[in-house]
Coordinates of C-alpha atoms in Angstrom, one line a residue:
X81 CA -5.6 -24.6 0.3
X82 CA -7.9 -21.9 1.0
X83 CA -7.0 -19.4 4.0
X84 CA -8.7 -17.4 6.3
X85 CA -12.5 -18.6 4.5
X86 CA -15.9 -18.2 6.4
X87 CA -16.8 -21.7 7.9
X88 CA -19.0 -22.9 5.4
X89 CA -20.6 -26.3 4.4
X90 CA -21.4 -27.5 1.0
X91 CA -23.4 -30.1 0.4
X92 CA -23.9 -31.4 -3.2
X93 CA -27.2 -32.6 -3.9
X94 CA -31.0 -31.8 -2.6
X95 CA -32.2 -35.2 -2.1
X96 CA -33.4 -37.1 1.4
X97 CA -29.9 -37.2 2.7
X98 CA -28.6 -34.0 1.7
X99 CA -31.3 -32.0 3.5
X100 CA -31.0 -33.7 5.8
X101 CA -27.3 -32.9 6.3
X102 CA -28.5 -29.3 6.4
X103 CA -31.3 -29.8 9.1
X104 CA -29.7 -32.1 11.4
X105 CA -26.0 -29.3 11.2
X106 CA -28.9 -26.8 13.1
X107 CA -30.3 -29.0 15.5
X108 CA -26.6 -30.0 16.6
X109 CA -25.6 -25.9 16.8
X110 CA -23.7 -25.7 13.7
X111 CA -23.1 -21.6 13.2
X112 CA -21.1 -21.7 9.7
X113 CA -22.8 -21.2 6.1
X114 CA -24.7 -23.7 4.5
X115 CA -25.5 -24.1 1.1
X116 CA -27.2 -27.0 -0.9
X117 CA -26.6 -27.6 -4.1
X118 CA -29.5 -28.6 -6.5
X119 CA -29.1 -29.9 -10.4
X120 CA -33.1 -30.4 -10.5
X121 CA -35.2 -27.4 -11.6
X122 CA -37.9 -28.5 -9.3
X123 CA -37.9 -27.7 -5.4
X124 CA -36.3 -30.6 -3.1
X125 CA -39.0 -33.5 -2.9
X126 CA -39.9 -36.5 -1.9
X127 CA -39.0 -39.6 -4.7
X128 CA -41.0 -42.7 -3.2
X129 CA -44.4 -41.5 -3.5
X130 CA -43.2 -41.1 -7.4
X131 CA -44.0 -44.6 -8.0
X132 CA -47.0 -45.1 -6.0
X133 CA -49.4 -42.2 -5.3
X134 CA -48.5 -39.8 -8.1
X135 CA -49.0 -42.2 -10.4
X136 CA -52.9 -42.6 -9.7
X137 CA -55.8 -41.8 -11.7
X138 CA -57.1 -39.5 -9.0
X139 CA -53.4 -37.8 -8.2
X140 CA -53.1 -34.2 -8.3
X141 CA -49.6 -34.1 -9.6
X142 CA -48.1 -32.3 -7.1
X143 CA -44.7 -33.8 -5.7
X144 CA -44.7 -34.0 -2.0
X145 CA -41.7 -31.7 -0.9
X146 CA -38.9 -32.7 1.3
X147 CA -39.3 -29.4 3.7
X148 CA -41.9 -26.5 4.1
X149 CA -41.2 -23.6 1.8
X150 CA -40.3 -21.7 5.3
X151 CA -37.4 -23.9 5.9
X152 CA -34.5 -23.0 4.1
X153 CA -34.8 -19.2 5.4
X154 CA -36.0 -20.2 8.7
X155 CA -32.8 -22.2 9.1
X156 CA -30.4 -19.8 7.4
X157 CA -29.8 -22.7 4.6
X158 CA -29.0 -21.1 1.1
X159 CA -30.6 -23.4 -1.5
X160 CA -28.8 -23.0 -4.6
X161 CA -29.8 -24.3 -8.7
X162 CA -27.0 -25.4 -10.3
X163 CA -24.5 -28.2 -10.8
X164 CA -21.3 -28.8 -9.3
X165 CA -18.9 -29.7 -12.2
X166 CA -15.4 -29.9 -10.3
X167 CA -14.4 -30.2 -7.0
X168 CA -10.8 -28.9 -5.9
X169 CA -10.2 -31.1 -2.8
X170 CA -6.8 -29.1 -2.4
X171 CA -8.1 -25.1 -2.7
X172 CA -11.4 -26.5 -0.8
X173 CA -13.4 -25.5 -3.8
X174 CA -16.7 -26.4 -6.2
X175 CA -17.2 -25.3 -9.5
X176 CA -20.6 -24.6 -10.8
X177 CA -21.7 -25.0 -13.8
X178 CA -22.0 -21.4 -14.8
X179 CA -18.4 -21.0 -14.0
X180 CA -18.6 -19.5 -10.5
X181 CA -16.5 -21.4 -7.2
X182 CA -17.9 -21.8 -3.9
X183 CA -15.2 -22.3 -0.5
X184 CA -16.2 -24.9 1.7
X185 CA -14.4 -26.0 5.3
X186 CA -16.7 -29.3 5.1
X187 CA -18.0 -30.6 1.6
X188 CA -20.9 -33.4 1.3
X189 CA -21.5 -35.7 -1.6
X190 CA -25.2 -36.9 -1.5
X191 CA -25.0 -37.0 -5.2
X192 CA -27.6 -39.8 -4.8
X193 CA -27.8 -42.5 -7.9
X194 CA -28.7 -42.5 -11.3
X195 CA -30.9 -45.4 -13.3
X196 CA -28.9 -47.9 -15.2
X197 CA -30.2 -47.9 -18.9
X198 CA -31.5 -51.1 -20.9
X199 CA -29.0 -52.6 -22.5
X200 CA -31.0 -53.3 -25.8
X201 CA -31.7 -52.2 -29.1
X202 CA -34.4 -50.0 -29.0
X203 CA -34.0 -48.6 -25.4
X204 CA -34.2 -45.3 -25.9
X205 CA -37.7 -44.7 -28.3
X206 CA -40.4 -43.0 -27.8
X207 CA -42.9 -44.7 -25.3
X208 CA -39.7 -46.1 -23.4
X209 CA -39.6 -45.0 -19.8
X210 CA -37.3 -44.9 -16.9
X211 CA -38.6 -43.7 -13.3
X212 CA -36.2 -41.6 -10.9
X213 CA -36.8 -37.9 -11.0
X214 CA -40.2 -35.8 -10.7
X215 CA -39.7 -35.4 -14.3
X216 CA -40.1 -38.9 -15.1
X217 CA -43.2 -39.3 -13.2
X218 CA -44.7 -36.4 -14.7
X219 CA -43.9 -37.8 -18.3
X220 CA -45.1 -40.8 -17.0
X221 CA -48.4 -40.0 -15.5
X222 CA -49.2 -37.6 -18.8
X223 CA -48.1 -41.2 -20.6
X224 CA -50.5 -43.3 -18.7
X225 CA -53.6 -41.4 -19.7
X226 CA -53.6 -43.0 -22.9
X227 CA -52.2 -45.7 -22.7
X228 CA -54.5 -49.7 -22.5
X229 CA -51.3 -51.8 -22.4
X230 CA -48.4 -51.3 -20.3
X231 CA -44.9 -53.6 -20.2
X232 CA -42.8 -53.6 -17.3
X233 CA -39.3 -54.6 -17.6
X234 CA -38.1 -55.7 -14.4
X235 CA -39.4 -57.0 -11.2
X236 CA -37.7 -54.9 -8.5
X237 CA -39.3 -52.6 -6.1
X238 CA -39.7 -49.7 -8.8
X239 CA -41.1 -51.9 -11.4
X240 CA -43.3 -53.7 -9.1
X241 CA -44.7 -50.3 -7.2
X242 CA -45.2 -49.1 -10.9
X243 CA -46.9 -52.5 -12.4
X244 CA -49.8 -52.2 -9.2
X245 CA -50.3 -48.4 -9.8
X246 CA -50.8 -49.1 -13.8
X247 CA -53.0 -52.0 -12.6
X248 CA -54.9 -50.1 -10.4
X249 CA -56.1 -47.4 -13.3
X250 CA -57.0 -50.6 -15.2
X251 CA -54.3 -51.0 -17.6
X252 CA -53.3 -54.4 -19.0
X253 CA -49.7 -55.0 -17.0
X254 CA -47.0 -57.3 -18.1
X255 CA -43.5 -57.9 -16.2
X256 CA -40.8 -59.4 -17.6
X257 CA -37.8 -60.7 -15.1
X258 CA -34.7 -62.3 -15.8
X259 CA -34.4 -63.9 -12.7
X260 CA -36.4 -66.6 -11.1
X261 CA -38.0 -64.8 -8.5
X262 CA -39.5 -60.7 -8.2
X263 CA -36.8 -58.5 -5.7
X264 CA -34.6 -62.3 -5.8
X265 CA -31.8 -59.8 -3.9
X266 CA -33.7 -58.3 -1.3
X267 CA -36.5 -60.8 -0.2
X268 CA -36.4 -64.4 1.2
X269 CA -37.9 -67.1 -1.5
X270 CA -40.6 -67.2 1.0
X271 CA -41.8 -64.0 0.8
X272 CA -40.9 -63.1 -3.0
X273 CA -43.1 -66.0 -4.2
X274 CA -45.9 -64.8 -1.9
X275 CA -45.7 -61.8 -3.3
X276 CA -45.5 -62.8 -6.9
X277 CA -48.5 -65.2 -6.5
X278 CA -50.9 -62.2 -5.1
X279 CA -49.7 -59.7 -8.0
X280 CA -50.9 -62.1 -10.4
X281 CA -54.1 -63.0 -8.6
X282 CA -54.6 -58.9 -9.3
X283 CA -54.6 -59.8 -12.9
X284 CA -50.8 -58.5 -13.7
X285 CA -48.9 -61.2 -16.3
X286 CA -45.7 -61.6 -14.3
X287 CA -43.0 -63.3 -16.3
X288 CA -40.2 -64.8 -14.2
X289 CA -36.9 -66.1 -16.1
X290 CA -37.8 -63.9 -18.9
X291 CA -35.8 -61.1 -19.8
X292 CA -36.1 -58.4 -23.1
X293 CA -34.3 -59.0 -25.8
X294 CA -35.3 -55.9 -28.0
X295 CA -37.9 -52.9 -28.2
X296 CA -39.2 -52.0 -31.1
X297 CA -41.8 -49.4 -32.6
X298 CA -44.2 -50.1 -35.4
X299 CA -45.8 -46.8 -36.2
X300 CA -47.3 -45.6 -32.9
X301 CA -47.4 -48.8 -31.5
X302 CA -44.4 -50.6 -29.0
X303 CA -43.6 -54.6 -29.1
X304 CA -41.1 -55.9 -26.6
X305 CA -39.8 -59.4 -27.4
X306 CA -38.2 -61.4 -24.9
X307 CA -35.6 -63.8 -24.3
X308 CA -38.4 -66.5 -25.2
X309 CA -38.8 -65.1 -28.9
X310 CA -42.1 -63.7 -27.5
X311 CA -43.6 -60.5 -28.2
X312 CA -45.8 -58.4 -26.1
X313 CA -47.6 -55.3 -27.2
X314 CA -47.3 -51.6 -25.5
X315 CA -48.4 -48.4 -25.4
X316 CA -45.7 -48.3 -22.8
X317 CA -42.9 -49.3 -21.4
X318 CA -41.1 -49.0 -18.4
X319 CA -37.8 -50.5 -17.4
X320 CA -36.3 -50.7 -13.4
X321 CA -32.9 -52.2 -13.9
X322 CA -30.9 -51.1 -11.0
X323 CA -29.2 -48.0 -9.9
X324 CA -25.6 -46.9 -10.2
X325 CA -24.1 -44.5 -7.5
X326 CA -23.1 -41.2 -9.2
X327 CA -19.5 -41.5 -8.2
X328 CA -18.2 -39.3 -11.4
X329 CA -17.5 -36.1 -9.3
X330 CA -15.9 -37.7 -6.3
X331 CA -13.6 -40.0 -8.6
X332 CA -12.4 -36.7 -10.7
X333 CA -11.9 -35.0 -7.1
X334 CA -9.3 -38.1 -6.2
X335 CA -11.8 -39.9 -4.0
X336 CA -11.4 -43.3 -3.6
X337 CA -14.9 -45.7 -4.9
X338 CA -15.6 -48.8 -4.8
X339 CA -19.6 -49.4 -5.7
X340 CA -20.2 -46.0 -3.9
X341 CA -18.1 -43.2 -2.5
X342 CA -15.4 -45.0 0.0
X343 CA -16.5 -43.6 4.0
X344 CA -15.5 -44.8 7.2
X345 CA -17.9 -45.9 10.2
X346 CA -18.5 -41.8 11.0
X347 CA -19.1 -41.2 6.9
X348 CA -15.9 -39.8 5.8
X349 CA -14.5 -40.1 2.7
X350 CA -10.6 -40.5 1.7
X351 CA -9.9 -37.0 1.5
X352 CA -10.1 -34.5 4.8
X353 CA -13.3 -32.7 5.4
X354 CA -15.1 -34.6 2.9
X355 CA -18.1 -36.4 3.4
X356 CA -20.6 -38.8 1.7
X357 CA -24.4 -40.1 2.4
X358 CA -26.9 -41.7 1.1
X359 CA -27.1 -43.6 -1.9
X360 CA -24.1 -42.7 -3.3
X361 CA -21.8 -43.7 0.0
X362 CA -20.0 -47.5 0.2
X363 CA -20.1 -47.7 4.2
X364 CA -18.9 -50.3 6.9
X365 CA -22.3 -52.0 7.7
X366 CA -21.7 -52.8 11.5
X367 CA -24.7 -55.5 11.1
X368 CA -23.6 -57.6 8.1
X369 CA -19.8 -56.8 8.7
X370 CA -19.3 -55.9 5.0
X371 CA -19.2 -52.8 3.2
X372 CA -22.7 -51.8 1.9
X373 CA -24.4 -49.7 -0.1
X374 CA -27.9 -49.2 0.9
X375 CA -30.8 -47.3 -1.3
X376 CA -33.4 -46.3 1.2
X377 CA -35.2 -43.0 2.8
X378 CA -34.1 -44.8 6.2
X379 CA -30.4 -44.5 5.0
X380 CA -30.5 -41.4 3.5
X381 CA -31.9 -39.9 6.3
X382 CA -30.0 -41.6 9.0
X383 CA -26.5 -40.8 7.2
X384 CA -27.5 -37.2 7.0
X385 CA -27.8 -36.9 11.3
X386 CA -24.8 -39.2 11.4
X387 CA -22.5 -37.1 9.1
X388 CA -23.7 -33.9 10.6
X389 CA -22.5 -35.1 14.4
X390 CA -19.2 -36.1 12.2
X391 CA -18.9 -32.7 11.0
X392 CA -19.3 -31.3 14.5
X393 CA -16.5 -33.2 15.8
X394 CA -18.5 -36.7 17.1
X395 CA -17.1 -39.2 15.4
X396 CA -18.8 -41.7 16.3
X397 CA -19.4 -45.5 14.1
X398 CA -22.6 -45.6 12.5
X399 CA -24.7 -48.7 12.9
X400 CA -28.0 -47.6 12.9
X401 CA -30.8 -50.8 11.7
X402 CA -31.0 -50.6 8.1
X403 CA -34.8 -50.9 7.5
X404 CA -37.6 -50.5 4.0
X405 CA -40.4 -50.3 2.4
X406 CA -42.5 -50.7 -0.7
X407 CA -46.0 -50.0 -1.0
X408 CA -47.3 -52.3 -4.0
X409 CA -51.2 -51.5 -4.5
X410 CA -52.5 -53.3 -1.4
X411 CA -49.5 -55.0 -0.6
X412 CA -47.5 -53.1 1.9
X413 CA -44.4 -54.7 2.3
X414 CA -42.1 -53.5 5.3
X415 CA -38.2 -54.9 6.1
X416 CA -36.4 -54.7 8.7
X417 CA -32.1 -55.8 9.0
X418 CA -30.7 -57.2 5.8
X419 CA -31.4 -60.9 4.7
X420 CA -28.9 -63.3 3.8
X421 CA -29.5 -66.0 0.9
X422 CA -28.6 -69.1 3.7
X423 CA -30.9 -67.5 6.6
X424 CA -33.4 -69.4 7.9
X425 CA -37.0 -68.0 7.4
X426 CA -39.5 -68.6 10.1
X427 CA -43.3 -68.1 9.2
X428 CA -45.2 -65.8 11.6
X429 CA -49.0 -65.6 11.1
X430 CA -50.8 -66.8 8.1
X431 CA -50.0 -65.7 4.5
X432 CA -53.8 -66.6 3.5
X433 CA -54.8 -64.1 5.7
X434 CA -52.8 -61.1 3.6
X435 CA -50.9 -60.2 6.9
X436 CA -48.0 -62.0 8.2
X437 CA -44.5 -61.7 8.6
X438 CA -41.4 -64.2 8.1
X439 CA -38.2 -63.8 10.8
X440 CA -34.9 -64.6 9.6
X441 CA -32.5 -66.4 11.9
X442 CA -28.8 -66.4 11.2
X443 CA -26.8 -68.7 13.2
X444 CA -29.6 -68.7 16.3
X445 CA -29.9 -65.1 15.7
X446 CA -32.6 -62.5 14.6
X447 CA -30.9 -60.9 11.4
X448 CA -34.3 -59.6 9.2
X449 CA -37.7 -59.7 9.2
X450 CA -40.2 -59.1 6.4
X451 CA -44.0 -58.2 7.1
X452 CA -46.4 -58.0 4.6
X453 CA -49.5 -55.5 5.8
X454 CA -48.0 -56.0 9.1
X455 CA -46.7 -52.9 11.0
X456 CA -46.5 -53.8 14.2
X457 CA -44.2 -56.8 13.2
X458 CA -42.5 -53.9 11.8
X459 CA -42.0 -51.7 14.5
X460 CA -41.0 -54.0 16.6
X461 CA -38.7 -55.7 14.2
X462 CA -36.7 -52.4 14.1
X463 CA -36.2 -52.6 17.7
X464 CA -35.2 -55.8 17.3
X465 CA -32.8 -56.8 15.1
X466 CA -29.5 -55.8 15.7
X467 CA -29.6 -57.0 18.5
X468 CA -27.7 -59.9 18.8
X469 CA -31.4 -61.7 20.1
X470 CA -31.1 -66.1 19.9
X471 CA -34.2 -67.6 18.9
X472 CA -35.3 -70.8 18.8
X473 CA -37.7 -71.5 15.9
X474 CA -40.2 -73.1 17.5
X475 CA -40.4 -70.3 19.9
X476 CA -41.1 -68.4 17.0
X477 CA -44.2 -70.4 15.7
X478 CA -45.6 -70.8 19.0
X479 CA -49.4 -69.7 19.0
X480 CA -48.8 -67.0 21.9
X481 CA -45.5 -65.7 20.7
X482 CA -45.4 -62.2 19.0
X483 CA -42.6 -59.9 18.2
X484 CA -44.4 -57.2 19.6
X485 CA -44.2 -58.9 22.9
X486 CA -40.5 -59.7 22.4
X487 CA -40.1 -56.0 21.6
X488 CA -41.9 -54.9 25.1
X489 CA -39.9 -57.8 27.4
X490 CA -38.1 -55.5 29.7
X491 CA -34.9 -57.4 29.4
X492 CA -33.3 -59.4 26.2
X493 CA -30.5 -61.5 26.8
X494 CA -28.1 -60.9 24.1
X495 CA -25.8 -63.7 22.6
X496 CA -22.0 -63.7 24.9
X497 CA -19.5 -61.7 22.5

């Protein structure tokens, strides 16, 4: 183990969380070093707008950064290119790829995640797309320009966000999805359906139960046959199977994972003085009782202030409200908790309208809420749930009821422990 080193912190990876780490260890009066470590060429930036916004006809192509280009200096944060290849948990060093070590007193994974590939032939031609880094998007946009038909292979938040941009620019849109429903793992049916109804009223060919079977490339033209036997043309195609946690590092290191680096409620890991955020960390999720793994600016950002009180010695359980978003075209879709298959969803307002929300009681008890162009059902929902709040359904549909009003009572009775 390394003697007599300058308190430093590393913190592997320049996404939401990490810099995050790095801004929140200065507002709490951290004094040591502090050095990020980057693998992308580009400066730290902002991934959701990648599959909304800079994928317009009108967008500039300029990714929205994470800080002002004042901040690292301002804040005495050393932002460094280069990736960590090994970590010595023992010495309390990281390897670089160019061969030089850095000391640390407190080391960070927020190694983020990486996109899970297609498994089928013909993945990886030409005209076959993925969407997680800026250099996607830009390969993407440049992609767009020329293209009439565009096939979509999935129907989760990425591949929805991406199917209403392409539709917007007036591109022919297919989806396929294997599973019955669009974001089946995060959405009530309720909502999901809703959702799938008004993205084909916008003229995009969503195909539930219908997975890819093969890509496959006819001189400059792409076909994608499904599970059906179908075939659908493209000029592109891009695929939003999942995430997997980027884990490799921390496993080599001796770290114990399990879907996600393994932390405790204040975000540390197996090994002393190493941490883990964002969407790379497995934590204790004090509102579903299970150990989660959340992928979400919310989280990201809300691990980075909770390890950097750890760090300073408040260990503390985190429990913060998980909440998200997805901007989808028009649609802006906003949740708040984390739903359950066997909740009970509760309608509030009217779906005809475009703006309503659905409440989801578990047990008596306000567990989620989903709001569709709704964000004061939002707002308040995040103040909300968590809460341990009983409510009666037909208090819920009640014509003068609002969660807004809930939100401002001056005193909830909680459910008895």
């Amino acid at each position: 183990m390394a003697t007599n080193m300058v308190e430093r912190t590393v913190i592997i990876g320049a996404g939401q969380a990490g810099i995050q780490v790095a801004d929140s260890l200065r507002v709490e009066g951290y004094a040591g070093e502090i050095t990020i470590l980057n693998d992308e060429a580009a400066f730290p930036y902002q991934r959701p707008p990648l599959s909304k916004d800079y994928l317009a006809a009108d967008s500039a192509g300029t990714a929205l950064p994470l800080r002002g280009p004042d901040f690292f200096a301002s804040k005495d944060i050393t932002l460094r290119a280069g990736a960590a290849v090994a970590v010595d948990t023992e010495a309390r060093c990281v390897t670089l790829a160019d061969g030089s070590t850095l000391g640390y007193t407190h080391l960070v994974f927020a190694t983020g995640a990486a996109n899970r590939q297609l498994p089928c032939p013909g993945a990886s031609l030409p005209g076959v797309h993925a969407l997680r880094t800026l250099d996607d998007a830009q390969n993407l946009q440049a992609a767009l320009a020329q293209a009439r038909k565009v096939v979509v292979i999935g129907a989760g938040f990425i591949g929805l966000e991406f199917a209403a941009a392409a539709r917007l620019r007036g591109l022919e849109v297919t989806v396929l999805e294997f599973a019955a429903r669009p974001m089946g793992r995060a959405l009530s049916a309720t909502a999901s359906e809703w959702i799938a109804s008004r993205h084909r009223a916008d003229g995009i060919d969503l195909r539930l139960n219908e997975g890819v079977a093969a890509i496959r490339r006819d001189g400059t033209s792409l076909s994608v046959e499904s599970t059906t036997g179908t075939r659908y043309p493209a000029d592109l195609v891009l695929y939003g199977v999942g995430v997997a946690p980027r884990t490799e590092l921390a496993e080599a290191a001796g770290l114990a994972t399990d879907n996600g680096i393994v932390v405790d409620s204040a975000l540390r890991t197996s090994v002393d003085r190493v941490l883990a955020v964002g969407d790379c960390a497995s934590f204790p999720n004090a509102h579903t009782g299970s150990r989660t793994r959340l992928e979400s600016v919310q989280n990201a950002t809300d691990h980075g202030r909770h390890a950097a009180r750890s760090i300073m010695g408040h260990h503390t359980d985190y429990a913060e409200t998980p909440w998200f978003w997805s901007t989808q075209g028009n649609l802006r879709l906003q949740i708040a908790g984390i739903s359950h298959p066997d909740d009970l969803p509760v309608l509030l307002g009217d779906p005809a309208s475009g703006k309503f929300s659905i409440a989801l009681l578990r047990d008596g008890v306000l567990a989620a809420v989903e709001s569709v162009n709704s964000a004061a059902d939002h707002i308040a929902a995040r103040k909300l749930v968590g809460r341990g709040i009983a409510l009666d359904p037909a208090t819920l549909t009640d014509p003068g009821f609002s969660l807004k009003a809930l939100a401002k009572a001056s005193f909830v009775v909680p459910i008895p422990a």
